Amino acid sequence: MIDVLETSDGWDWAITADRAGPVDRATFTFDAGPAGDDPRIYRHGYQSWSPSGEARLGVDVDPSSQPTLSLVRGMHHADPEPVTDPHQLRSELVTVVNGTCYGFLGGTDHDGTFRIRLRDGRIEVTVEAFLGGAHLAAGETRVLHPVRRFASLDDWAVAYGAANAARVDAPYQVGWCSWYHWFSEISEDALRQQLALAADWPFDVFQLDDGFQAQVGDWLDTNEKFPTSVDGIASSIRAAGRTPGIWIAPFLAAPASEVAQQHPDWLARHAATGDPLRGSYNDHWGGSVGTLDTTNPDVLAHLEHVGRSLVEAGFDYLKLDFTYAPSLPGIYADPTRTPAQRVRAGMEAVRRGAGDDAFILGCGLPLAQAVGVVDGMRIGADVAPRWDPPPQVWEGALYDGVAPSTANALRNTISRQFMHRRLWLNDPDCLMLRTSETELTPEQVERWALAVGESGGMALVSDDLALLDDGSRALLDRVLALGRAADAAVTAPS
Ligand code: 9PG
């Protein structure tokens, strides 16, 4: 039974199970007014990489209706099932319809989705609390996250941040990141060379990305490209006067990892096959990787240990990636937990270990569960040393608007701008200042860089510093001046 109480500013609601068993969702529907000639909505994506922006009702289609993998649909929506109604669009967590913003006020207990369609010249909105098959006991009541009306997306972000203890006080972030030049080929030699070249660059954080780890899942051990331990790497970054930062995908574990080999019971399972639940696929990781079961207390203790160990090793900045993974449907130890609760429990475990002072950047993370845990948040698709996605995109990007490309990153930098310092510090993704070893034209390099600056979001450079010249440095200085001013303007009393 679903109890919905409509108030002057929105809805409060709860679900009570008639009988014991799994519950997928609770819904109610309201009329959002006449459609007019050209009805448009704000369509918001589920996690960091998911596209957000304006969509046309009756014209655009939900990307899940296009052929793709269930993993990819699950990665980009609360409900991994495709939309079959060609006239329905989904917006996750928040939307704008007919000039009114509607948003959930929380996302830690369950996800929230708006399903929006035209009906007889009017706009019909179905509000959905997604419980993802969580088992409820007979007669059990779960209070659902309230849904409210707002005058603007800004107002929603302020309210959501206040209701969820958003962490918005970290300083403006300037740094360097290894990913968008070396990708998985980063080595300790290259990292040390960059540290030396960085002497005159104004970086605080120096963030090592994917490519150092022994295996996906074994984050405290390095591979043959990194002869030194993670402690040694952090010490070298610190000795160069930078804040050590490191990337991990805490909820993933490769089949060959120690964590998967020694604790097969820590992996979530596919319902049909009983095989480890595929959380992602990457050639450079050796293929498919499993998903840790964040309803298992031993897994949470392990995640806490990983967070604590990396901070103790000297990393004050942790980029937690592919963190949507435990939202995927599967068999988990505790069937009473919703996908949202599984993601949140994993994030909180890493935060507990890392402590309150560490800077945590969420990536590939559902926005609803991030607020209050992360200090920074990736809000768009990966940039790439090219403007448009190539025609042949890799498997993980079989979805409209998410392939790594600077154009895709730029779209969300604008459409999720209003979240900056209300929910976290926005991370629009890295600057790439080089004009060689890139397909970006100098105009495109500048256009992206200035957009990052104007957004006030985090400014991390991802280049081989040996490729940068005085022009690149002058551009970075412009970006940082713009960025500091835009950042300060968000918090300045009006
Ligand atoms: C390291 C990278 C970088 C990058 C992250 C993330 O399957 N996918 O859709 C997919 C999207 C993004 C992505 C990888 C896969 O990149 O955003 O900054 O850290 O991982 O592997």
Short mmCIF file of C-alpha atoms and ligand atoms in Angstrom, two decimals:
data_model
loop_
_atom_site.label_atom_id
_atom_site.label_comp_id
_atom_site.label_asym_id
_atom_site.label_seq_id
_atom_site.Cartn_x
_atom_site.Cartn_y
_atom_site.Cartn_z
CA MET A 1 0.00 0.00 0.00
CA ILE A 2 1.30 3.43 -0.89
CA ASP A 3 0.28 6.43 1.23
CA VAL A 4 0.74 9.76 -0.49
CA LEU A 5 0.09 13.03 1.30
CA GLU A 6 0.07 16.08 -0.95
CA THR A 7 1.04 19.30 0.78
CA SER A 8 1.28 22.84 -0.53
CA ASP A 9 4.93 22.37 -1.55
CA GLY A 10 5.01 18.73 -2.61
CA TRP A 11 4.43 15.19 -1.45
CA ASP A 12 5.28 13.03 1.56
CA TRP A 13 4.82 9.33 1.15
CA ALA A 14 5.44 5.83 2.45
CA ILE A 15 5.02 2.24 1.33
CA THR A 16 3.71 -0.60 3.49
CA ALA A 17 4.10 -4.18 2.28
CA ASP A 18 0.88 -6.23 2.25
CA ARG A 19 2.92 -9.42 2.29
CA ALA A 20 6.58 -10.39 2.65
CA GLY A 21 8.62 -10.24 -0.52
CA PRO A 22 10.52 -8.12 -3.03
CA VAL A 23 9.31 -4.65 -3.97
CA ASP A 24 10.51 -3.00 -7.15
CA ARG A 25 8.93 0.42 -6.88
CA ALA A 26 6.29 2.73 -5.47
CA THR A 27 4.69 5.35 -7.72
CA PHE A 28 2.13 8.12 -7.92
CA THR A 29 1.13 10.25 -10.89
CA PHE A 30 0.24 13.92 -11.25
CA ASP A 31 -0.76 16.31 -14.01
CA ALA A 32 1.94 18.92 -14.69
CA GLY A 33 -0.20 21.12 -16.92
CA PRO A 34 -0.75 21.74 -20.63
CA ALA A 35 1.96 20.59 -23.03
CA GLY A 36 1.90 23.60 -25.37
CA ASP A 37 3.54 23.48 -28.82
CA ASP A 38 7.07 22.43 -28.00
CA PRO A 39 7.20 20.78 -24.56
CA ARG A 40 10.69 20.50 -23.13
CA ILE A 41 11.92 19.17 -19.82
CA TYR A 42 15.17 19.13 -17.88
CA ARG A 43 16.26 15.53 -18.08
CA HIS A 44 18.73 14.63 -15.36
CA GLY A 45 21.09 11.65 -15.55
CA TYR A 46 21.60 9.01 -12.88
CA GLN A 47 25.34 9.12 -12.20
CA SER A 48 28.46 11.18 -12.92
CA TRP A 49 28.79 10.22 -16.59
CA SER A 50 25.08 10.19 -17.49
CA PRO A 51 23.96 12.95 -19.86
CA SER A 52 21.81 15.77 -18.48
CA GLY A 53 20.14 18.67 -20.20
CA GLU A 54 17.09 19.77 -22.10
CA ALA A 55 14.97 17.11 -23.83
CA ARG A 56 11.92 17.43 -26.07
CA LEU A 57 8.84 15.49 -25.03
CA GLY A 58 7.38 13.50 -27.89
CA VAL A 59 10.56 13.93 -29.96
CA ASP A 60 13.53 12.64 -27.95
CA VAL A 61 13.57 9.07 -26.74
CA ASP A 62 14.88 7.55 -23.54
CA PRO A 63 18.37 6.27 -24.47
CA SER A 64 17.61 2.96 -22.75
CA SER A 65 15.13 2.20 -25.55
CA GLN A 66 18.05 1.87 -28.00
CA PRO A 67 19.83 -1.49 -28.27
CA THR A 68 22.60 -1.80 -25.69
CA LEU A 69 23.81 -4.01 -22.86
CA SER A 70 21.90 -4.38 -19.60
CA LEU A 71 25.13 -3.41 -17.80
CA VAL A 72 25.13 -0.08 -19.63
CA ARG A 73 21.44 0.58 -18.92
CA GLY A 74 22.03 -0.34 -15.28
CA MET A 75 24.97 2.04 -15.17
CA HIS A 76 22.93 5.01 -16.38
CA HIS A 77 19.55 4.59 -14.68
CA ALA A 78 18.12 3.70 -11.31
CA ASP A 79 15.92 1.08 -13.00
CA PRO A 80 17.99 -0.91 -15.51
CA GLU A 81 14.90 -2.07 -17.43
CA PRO A 82 14.52 -0.24 -20.74
CA VAL A 83 11.71 2.23 -21.32
CA THR A 84 9.34 0.64 -23.82
CA ASP A 85 6.90 3.54 -24.20
CA PRO A 86 8.42 5.62 -27.04
CA HIS A 87 6.85 8.77 -25.60
CA GLN A 88 8.19 8.45 -22.08
CA LEU A 89 11.34 10.25 -20.89
CA ARG A 90 13.01 9.56 -17.56
CA SER A 91 14.70 12.13 -15.37
CA GLU A 92 16.57 10.86 -12.35
CA LEU A 93 16.32 12.59 -8.95
CA VAL A 94 15.22 16.00 -10.24
CA THR A 95 13.49 17.52 -13.27
CA VAL A 96 11.95 20.73 -14.58
CA VAL A 97 8.54 20.51 -16.25
CA ASN A 98 6.55 23.53 -17.40
CA GLY A 99 8.82 25.90 -15.51
CA THR A 100 8.50 24.09 -12.19
CA CYS A 101 11.36 22.11 -10.69
CA TYR A 102 10.41 18.83 -8.98
CA GLY A 103 13.02 17.07 -6.92
CA PHE A 104 13.50 14.36 -4.34
CA LEU A 105 14.95 15.57 -1.05
CA GLY A 106 17.00 12.45 -0.41
CA GLY A 107 18.52 9.43 -2.11
CA THR A 108 20.18 7.32 0.56
CA ASP A 109 17.28 4.90 1.16
CA HIS A 110 16.13 4.48 -2.44
CA ASP A 111 16.52 6.09 -5.84
CA GLY A 112 13.94 8.47 -7.30
CA THR A 113 12.87 8.76 -10.92
CA PHE A 114 10.43 11.02 -12.78
CA ARG A 115 8.74 9.34 -15.76
CA ILE A 116 7.30 12.03 -17.99
CA ARG A 117 4.97 11.69 -20.98
CA LEU A 118 2.44 13.53 -23.08
CA ARG A 119 -1.19 12.58 -22.59
CA ASP A 120 -4.06 14.31 -24.39
CA GLY A 121 -2.20 17.60 -24.78
CA ARG A 122 -1.04 17.62 -21.18
CA ILE A 123 2.12 16.52 -19.39
CA GLU A 124 1.78 13.59 -17.04
CA VAL A 125 4.49 12.89 -14.46
CA THR A 126 4.85 9.59 -12.62
CA VAL A 127 7.02 9.85 -9.54
CA GLU A 128 8.80 6.62 -8.77
CA ALA A 129 10.66 5.48 -5.66
CA PHE A 130 12.92 2.70 -6.94
CA LEU A 131 13.52 -0.07 -4.41
CA GLY A 132 15.06 -2.53 -6.87
CA GLY A 133 13.47 -5.69 -5.49
CA ALA A 134 14.39 -5.06 -1.85
CA HIS A 135 12.62 -7.56 0.42
CA LEU A 136 10.11 -6.06 2.81
CA ALA A 137 8.58 -7.97 5.71
CA ALA A 138 4.78 -8.32 5.85
CA GLY A 139 3.37 -5.09 7.22
CA GLU A 140 6.77 -3.31 7.06
CA THR A 141 6.53 0.41 6.32
CA ARG A 142 9.29 2.35 4.60
CA VAL A 143 9.02 6.10 4.61
CA LEU A 144 10.03 7.35 1.15
CA HIS A 145 12.10 10.42 0.36
CA PRO A 146 9.87 13.50 0.12
CA VAL A 147 9.33 15.14 -3.27
CA ARG A 148 9.09 18.92 -3.42
CA ARG A 149 8.38 21.67 -5.92
CA PHE A 150 10.99 24.41 -6.38
CA ALA A 151 11.18 27.62 -8.36
CA SER A 152 14.53 26.58 -9.87
CA LEU A 153 17.19 23.88 -10.01
CA ASP A 154 19.35 26.17 -7.86
CA ASP A 155 16.72 26.15 -5.14
CA TRP A 156 16.49 22.37 -5.30
CA ALA A 157 20.28 22.01 -5.01
CA VAL A 158 20.38 24.31 -1.98
CA ALA A 159 17.57 22.33 -0.30
CA TYR A 160 19.06 18.93 -1.18
CA GLY A 161 22.47 20.00 0.08
CA ALA A 162 21.04 21.26 3.37
CA ALA A 163 18.92 18.13 3.90
CA ASN A 164 21.87 15.82 3.25
CA ALA A 165 24.76 17.58 5.01
CA ALA A 166 26.56 18.36 1.75
CA ARG A 167 30.34 18.77 2.07
CA VAL A 168 30.93 22.07 0.27
CA ASP A 169 33.80 23.72 2.14
CA ALA A 170 36.91 22.27 0.50
CA PRO A 171 39.15 24.89 -1.11
CA TYR A 172 39.18 25.47 -4.88
CA GLN A 173 41.09 22.52 -6.35
CA VAL A 174 44.03 22.89 -8.73
CA GLY A 175 46.05 19.87 -9.73
CA TRP A 176 47.42 17.33 -12.16
CA CYS A 177 46.03 13.92 -13.16
CA SER A 178 47.69 11.12 -15.14
CA TRP A 179 44.70 9.70 -17.04
CA TYR A 180 44.08 11.76 -20.19
CA HIS A 181 47.60 11.55 -21.57
CA TRP A 182 48.91 8.16 -20.43
CA PHE A 183 45.63 6.37 -19.78
CA SER A 184 46.42 2.89 -18.40
CA GLU A 185 50.07 3.18 -19.55
CA ILE A 186 51.12 5.45 -16.70
CA SER A 187 54.37 4.34 -15.02
CA GLU A 188 56.29 5.37 -11.96
CA ASP A 189 59.05 6.78 -14.20
CA ALA A 190 56.56 9.01 -16.01
CA LEU A 191 54.98 10.12 -12.74
CA ARG A 192 58.36 11.07 -11.27
CA GLN A 193 59.31 12.92 -14.44
CA GLN A 194 56.06 14.90 -14.27
CA LEU A 195 56.67 15.77 -10.62
CA ALA A 196 60.04 17.19 -11.60
CA LEU A 197 58.58 19.12 -14.55
CA ALA A 198 55.80 20.53 -12.35
CA ALA A 199 58.15 22.63 -10.23
CA ASP A 200 56.87 25.93 -11.65
CA TRP A 201 53.26 24.90 -12.09
CA PRO A 202 50.64 25.95 -9.53
CA PHE A 203 49.36 22.44 -8.74
CA ASP A 204 48.29 21.36 -5.30
CA VAL A 205 47.01 17.81 -5.80
CA PHE A 206 48.99 15.35 -7.94
CA GLN A 207 46.61 12.52 -8.72
CA LEU A 208 47.70 9.13 -10.00
CA ASP A 209 44.88 7.49 -11.97
CA ASP A 210 44.11 3.94 -13.15
CA GLY A 211 47.17 1.87 -14.11
CA PHE A 212 49.28 1.52 -10.94
CA GLN A 213 47.35 -1.29 -9.27
CA ALA A 214 48.41 -4.94 -9.15
CA GLN A 215 44.83 -5.90 -10.06
CA VAL A 216 41.47 -4.17 -10.03
CA GLY A 217 40.46 -4.84 -6.42
CA ASP A 218 44.00 -4.99 -5.00
CA TRP A 219 44.52 -1.29 -4.40
CA LEU A 220 47.33 -1.50 -1.87
CA ASP A 221 49.66 -3.39 -4.23
CA THR A 222 51.37 -1.95 -7.29
CA ASN A 223 52.23 -3.63 -10.62
CA GLU A 224 55.57 -4.02 -12.42
CA LYS A 225 55.36 -0.48 -13.89
CA PHE A 226 55.47 0.82 -10.30
CA PRO A 227 58.50 -0.67 -8.55
CA THR A 228 57.73 1.36 -5.42
CA SER A 229 54.87 0.66 -2.98
CA VAL A 230 51.87 2.99 -2.70
CA ASP A 231 53.52 4.47 0.43
CA GLY A 232 56.66 5.26 -1.56
CA ILE A 233 54.68 6.92 -4.32
CA ALA A 234 52.77 9.08 -1.86
CA SER A 235 56.03 10.06 -0.16
CA SER A 236 57.59 11.13 -3.46
CA ILE A 237 54.56 13.28 -4.31
CA ARG A 238 54.62 14.80 -0.82
CA ALA A 239 58.38 15.41 -1.03
CA ALA A 240 57.75 17.41 -4.21
CA GLY A 241 55.40 19.64 -2.23
CA ARG A 242 52.13 18.28 -3.66
CA THR A 243 49.09 16.65 -2.09
CA PRO A 244 49.13 12.96 -3.04
CA GLY A 245 45.98 11.78 -4.83
CA ILE A 246 45.09 8.32 -6.07
CA TRP A 247 42.34 6.64 -8.10
CA ILE A 248 40.62 3.43 -7.08
CA ALA A 249 37.46 1.61 -8.14
CA PRO A 250 36.68 0.36 -4.65
CA PHE A 251 33.64 -1.79 -5.43
CA LEU A 252 35.18 -3.72 -8.35
CA ALA A 253 37.32 -6.86 -8.19
CA ALA A 254 38.98 -8.62 -11.14
CA PRO A 255 38.72 -12.44 -11.21
CA ALA A 256 42.52 -12.67 -10.75
CA SER A 257 42.61 -10.23 -7.81
CA GLU A 258 43.56 -11.48 -4.37
CA VAL A 259 40.34 -10.08 -2.99
CA ALA A 260 38.23 -12.18 -5.39
CA GLN A 261 40.45 -15.26 -5.08
CA GLN A 262 40.51 -15.27 -1.30
CA HIS A 263 36.95 -14.11 -0.69
CA PRO A 264 34.66 -15.41 -3.42
CA ASP A 265 31.76 -14.89 -1.00
CA TRP A 266 32.45 -11.12 -1.07
CA LEU A 267 31.19 -10.88 -4.64
CA ALA A 268 27.62 -10.13 -5.63
CA ARG A 269 26.23 -12.73 -8.05
CA HIS A 270 24.14 -12.82 -11.20
CA ALA A 271 20.71 -14.14 -10.31
CA ALA A 272 20.47 -16.41 -13.37
CA THR A 273 23.95 -17.95 -13.46
CA GLY A 274 25.39 -17.52 -9.97
CA ASP A 275 28.53 -16.10 -11.59
CA PRO A 276 30.17 -13.00 -10.12
CA LEU A 277 28.10 -9.93 -11.01
CA ARG A 278 29.82 -8.04 -13.80
CA GLY A 279 30.39 -4.48 -12.58
CA SER A 280 32.33 -3.26 -15.60
CA TYR A 281 34.43 -4.36 -18.53
CA ASN A 282 37.75 -2.92 -19.60
CA ASP A 283 40.35 -4.52 -21.88
CA HIS A 284 43.21 -3.06 -19.89
CA TRP A 285 41.86 -4.72 -16.74
CA GLY A 286 41.78 -8.09 -18.45
CA GLY A 287 38.07 -7.99 -19.33
CA SER A 288 35.07 -8.27 -17.03
CA VAL A 289 35.41 -7.47 -13.36
CA GLY A 290 33.13 -8.47 -10.49
CA THR A 291 31.19 -6.33 -8.01
CA LEU A 292 31.74 -6.42 -4.26
CA ASP A 293 28.66 -7.09 -2.14
CA THR A 294 28.35 -3.97 -0.01
CA THR A 295 25.61 -5.58 2.11
CA ASN A 296 28.23 -7.97 3.54
CA PRO A 297 29.74 -6.52 6.77
CA ASP A 298 33.10 -8.10 5.95
CA VAL A 299 33.16 -6.23 2.64
CA LEU A 300 32.39 -2.97 4.41
CA ALA A 301 35.24 -3.65 6.87
CA HIS A 302 37.52 -4.30 3.88
CA LEU A 303 36.47 -1.04 2.17
CA GLU A 304 37.07 0.85 5.40
CA HIS A 305 40.51 -0.75 5.59
CA VAL A 306 41.33 0.26 2.00
CA GLY A 307 40.30 3.88 2.68
CA ARG A 308 42.26 3.99 5.92
CA SER A 309 45.36 2.36 4.44
CA LEU A 310 45.57 4.76 1.50
CA VAL A 311 45.24 7.78 3.78
CA GLU A 312 47.85 6.30 6.11
CA ALA A 313 50.09 5.75 3.09
CA GLY A 314 49.85 9.51 2.53
CA PHE A 315 47.02 9.95 0.03
CA ASP A 316 44.82 12.80 1.24
CA TYR A 317 42.81 12.79 -2.00
CA LEU A 318 40.92 9.69 -3.17
CA LYS A 319 39.11 9.43 -6.52
CA LEU A 320 36.50 6.67 -6.06
CA ASP A 321 35.42 5.45 -9.49
CA PHE A 322 32.87 3.01 -10.98
CA THR A 323 30.95 3.41 -7.75
CA TYR A 324 27.58 2.71 -9.38
CA ALA A 325 28.51 -1.00 -9.42
CA PRO A 326 26.62 -2.22 -6.32
CA SER A 327 23.45 -0.60 -7.65
CA LEU A 328 23.33 -3.27 -10.37
CA PRO A 329 20.72 -5.97 -9.92
CA GLY A 330 21.99 -9.28 -8.53
CA ILE A 331 22.14 -11.54 -5.53
CA TYR A 332 23.44 -9.76 -2.45
CA ALA A 333 23.86 -11.14 1.08
CA ASP A 334 21.20 -8.85 2.54
CA PRO A 335 18.14 -8.80 0.27
CA THR A 336 16.41 -6.10 2.33
CA ARG A 337 18.78 -3.40 1.03
CA THR A 338 17.86 -1.26 -1.97
CA PRO A 339 20.39 -0.42 -4.73
CA ALA A 340 20.72 3.06 -3.22
CA GLN A 341 21.50 1.63 0.21
CA ARG A 342 24.14 -0.68 -1.29
CA VAL A 343 25.94 2.21 -2.98
CA ARG A 344 25.67 4.45 0.06
CA ALA A 345 26.94 1.78 2.48
CA GLY A 346 30.04 1.25 0.34
CA MET A 347 30.75 4.97 0.05
CA GLU A 348 30.28 5.49 3.79
CA ALA A 349 32.65 2.61 4.55
CA VAL A 350 35.45 4.16 2.48
CA ARG A 351 34.77 7.56 4.09
CA ARG A 352 34.89 6.02 7.59
CA GLY A 353 38.30 4.58 6.85
CA ALA A 354 39.63 7.66 5.07
CA GLY A 355 38.46 10.00 7.83
CA ASP A 356 36.82 13.38 7.73
CA ASP A 357 39.88 15.27 6.48
CA ALA A 358 40.47 13.32 3.26
CA PHE A 359 39.19 14.86 0.03
CA ILE A 360 36.97 12.28 -1.67
CA LEU A 361 36.07 12.69 -5.34
CA GLY A 362 33.08 10.65 -6.53
CA CYS A 363 33.16 9.32 -10.10
CA GLY A 364 30.75 7.03 -11.91
CA LEU A 365 28.67 7.63 -8.80
CA PRO A 366 24.87 8.05 -8.63
CA LEU A 367 24.32 11.64 -7.54
CA ALA A 368 21.58 10.80 -5.06
CA GLN A 369 23.93 8.78 -2.85
CA ALA A 370 26.95 11.04 -3.14
CA VAL A 371 25.82 14.10 -1.21
CA GLY A 372 27.27 14.20 2.30
CA VAL A 373 30.03 11.68 1.54
CA VAL A 374 32.02 13.27 -1.28
CA ASP A 375 33.85 16.60 -1.37
CA GLY A 376 34.07 16.68 -5.15
CA MET A 377 31.94 15.00 -7.81
CA ARG A 378 32.47 14.23 -11.48
CA ILE A 379 29.41 15.62 -13.16
CA GLY A 380 29.91 14.50 -16.76
CA ALA A 381 31.35 12.09 -19.27
CA ASP A 382 35.10 11.70 -19.65
CA VAL A 383 36.91 14.26 -21.74
CA ALA A 384 39.17 12.88 -24.45
CA PRO A 385 41.86 14.32 -26.73
CA ARG A 386 39.13 14.74 -29.35
CA TRP A 387 35.98 16.86 -29.53
CA ASP A 388 33.38 14.40 -30.84
CA PRO A 389 33.23 10.72 -30.02
CA PRO A 390 34.74 8.50 -32.72
CA PRO A 391 32.23 6.57 -34.83
CA GLN A 392 33.48 3.27 -33.36
CA VAL A 393 32.88 3.63 -29.64
CA TRP A 394 33.91 1.09 -27.08
CA GLU A 395 31.52 -1.21 -25.35
CA GLY A 396 31.05 0.75 -22.15
CA ALA A 397 29.78 3.76 -24.06
CA LEU A 398 26.95 2.11 -26.01
CA TYR A 399 24.64 4.84 -24.84
CA ASP A 400 23.70 8.19 -26.23
CA GLY A 401 25.86 11.04 -24.97
CA VAL A 402 28.28 9.17 -22.70
CA ALA A 403 31.24 8.23 -24.91
CA PRO A 404 34.46 9.90 -23.77
CA SER A 405 34.63 13.15 -25.73
CA THR A 406 35.14 16.78 -24.84
CA ALA A 407 31.77 17.72 -26.36
CA ASN A 408 30.00 15.25 -24.05
CA ALA A 409 31.88 16.57 -21.02
CA LEU A 410 31.05 20.15 -21.94
CA ARG A 411 27.31 19.46 -22.10
CA ASN A 412 27.12 18.38 -18.46
CA THR A 413 29.55 21.07 -17.28
CA ILE A 414 26.83 23.50 -18.28
CA SER A 415 23.72 21.48 -17.44
CA ARG A 416 24.90 20.53 -13.92
CA GLN A 417 26.56 23.86 -13.18
CA PHE A 418 23.99 24.73 -10.51
CA MET A 419 25.21 21.90 -8.25
CA HIS A 420 28.62 23.46 -7.60
CA ARG A 421 29.22 24.16 -3.89
CA ARG A 422 25.62 23.27 -3.14
CA LEU A 423 26.02 19.49 -3.30
CA TRP A 424 29.87 19.30 -3.52
CA LEU A 425 32.60 20.88 -5.66
CA ASN A 426 31.83 20.14 -9.32
CA ASP A 427 34.52 18.26 -11.23
CA PRO A 428 33.91 19.00 -14.92
CA ASP A 429 36.81 16.62 -15.73
CA CYS A 430 40.38 17.43 -16.62
CA LEU A 431 41.86 20.27 -18.60
CA MET A 432 43.99 19.17 -21.55
CA LEU A 433 46.21 22.09 -22.50
CA ARG A 434 48.49 20.40 -25.04
CA THR A 435 48.24 21.28 -28.71
CA SER A 436 50.28 18.28 -29.92
CA GLU A 437 49.49 14.59 -29.35
CA THR A 438 45.82 15.53 -29.44
CA GLU A 439 43.08 15.72 -32.05
CA LEU A 440 41.72 18.88 -30.41
CA THR A 441 42.38 22.07 -32.34
CA PRO A 442 43.91 24.97 -30.37
CA GLU A 443 40.45 26.62 -30.46
CA GLN A 444 38.86 23.51 -28.96
CA VAL A 445 41.55 23.29 -26.28
CA GLU A 446 40.81 26.88 -25.32
CA ARG A 447 37.05 26.49 -25.50
CA TRP A 448 37.05 23.55 -23.08
CA ALA A 449 39.59 25.16 -20.75
CA LEU A 450 37.62 28.40 -20.48
CA ALA A 451 34.40 26.44 -19.86
CA VAL A 452 36.08 24.70 -16.93
CA GLY A 453 37.23 28.09 -15.64
CA GLU A 454 33.85 29.74 -16.03
CA SER A 455 32.20 26.84 -14.21
CA GLY A 456 34.22 27.50 -11.04
CA GLY A 457 34.75 23.75 -10.77
CA MET A 458 37.86 21.73 -10.06
CA ALA A 459 40.81 22.41 -12.37
CA LEU A 460 43.13 19.44 -12.86
CA VAL A 461 45.50 19.39 -15.82
CA SER A 462 45.96 16.04 -17.54
CA ASP A 463 48.92 16.52 -19.85
CA ASP A 464 52.52 15.49 -20.26
CA LEU A 465 54.00 18.77 -18.97
CA ALA A 466 56.86 18.36 -21.47
CA LEU A 467 54.34 19.11 -24.25
CA LEU A 468 53.19 22.41 -22.73
CA ASP A 469 54.57 25.81 -23.66
CA ASP A 470 54.18 29.41 -22.52
CA GLY A 471 50.84 29.62 -24.31
CA SER A 472 49.51 26.64 -22.32
CA ARG A 473 50.68 28.23 -19.12
CA ALA A 474 49.04 31.54 -19.99
CA LEU A 475 45.79 29.69 -20.72
CA LEU A 476 45.93 27.88 -17.38
CA ASP A 477 46.49 31.19 -15.59
CA ARG A 478 43.39 32.61 -17.30
CA VAL A 479 41.38 29.50 -16.40
CA LEU A 480 42.39 29.68 -12.75
CA ALA A 481 41.59 33.39 -12.48
CA LEU A 482 38.17 32.77 -14.02
CA GLY A 483 37.69 29.67 -11.90
CA ARG A 484 38.52 31.30 -8.58
CA ALA A 485 36.19 34.19 -9.34
CA ALA A 486 33.32 31.94 -10.46
CA ASP A 487 33.81 29.68 -7.47
CA ALA A 488 33.80 32.60 -5.02
CA ALA A 489 30.66 34.02 -6.65
CA VAL A 490 28.63 30.90 -5.80
CA THR A 491 29.12 31.31 -2.08
CA ALA A 492 29.22 35.11 -1.91
CA PRO A 493 26.21 36.55 -0.05
CA SER A 494 23.88 38.13 -2.62
C1 9PG B 1 40.07 5.11 -15.51
C2 9PG B 1 39.02 6.12 -15.97
C3 9PG B 1 39.33 7.55 -15.51
C4 9PG B 1 38.16 8.45 -15.84
C5 9PG B 1 36.88 7.89 -15.25
C6 9PG B 1 36.66 6.49 -15.76
O1 9PG B 1 32.43 2.15 -19.15
N1 9PG B 1 32.30 3.40 -19.14
O2 9PG B 1 31.24 3.94 -19.48
C7 9PG B 1 33.36 4.20 -18.64
C8 9PG B 1 33.16 5.55 -18.46
C9 9PG B 1 34.21 6.32 -17.96
C10 9PG B 1 35.42 5.76 -17.67
C11 9PG B 1 35.61 4.42 -17.86
C12 9PG B 1 34.58 3.62 -18.34
O3 9PG B 1 36.44 6.53 -17.16
O4 9PG B 1 35.77 8.68 -15.51
O5 9PG B 1 38.38 9.76 -15.34
O6 9PG B 1 39.57 7.57 -14.11
O7 9PG B 1 37.77 5.67 -15.46
O8 9PG B 1 39.78 3.83 -15.97
#
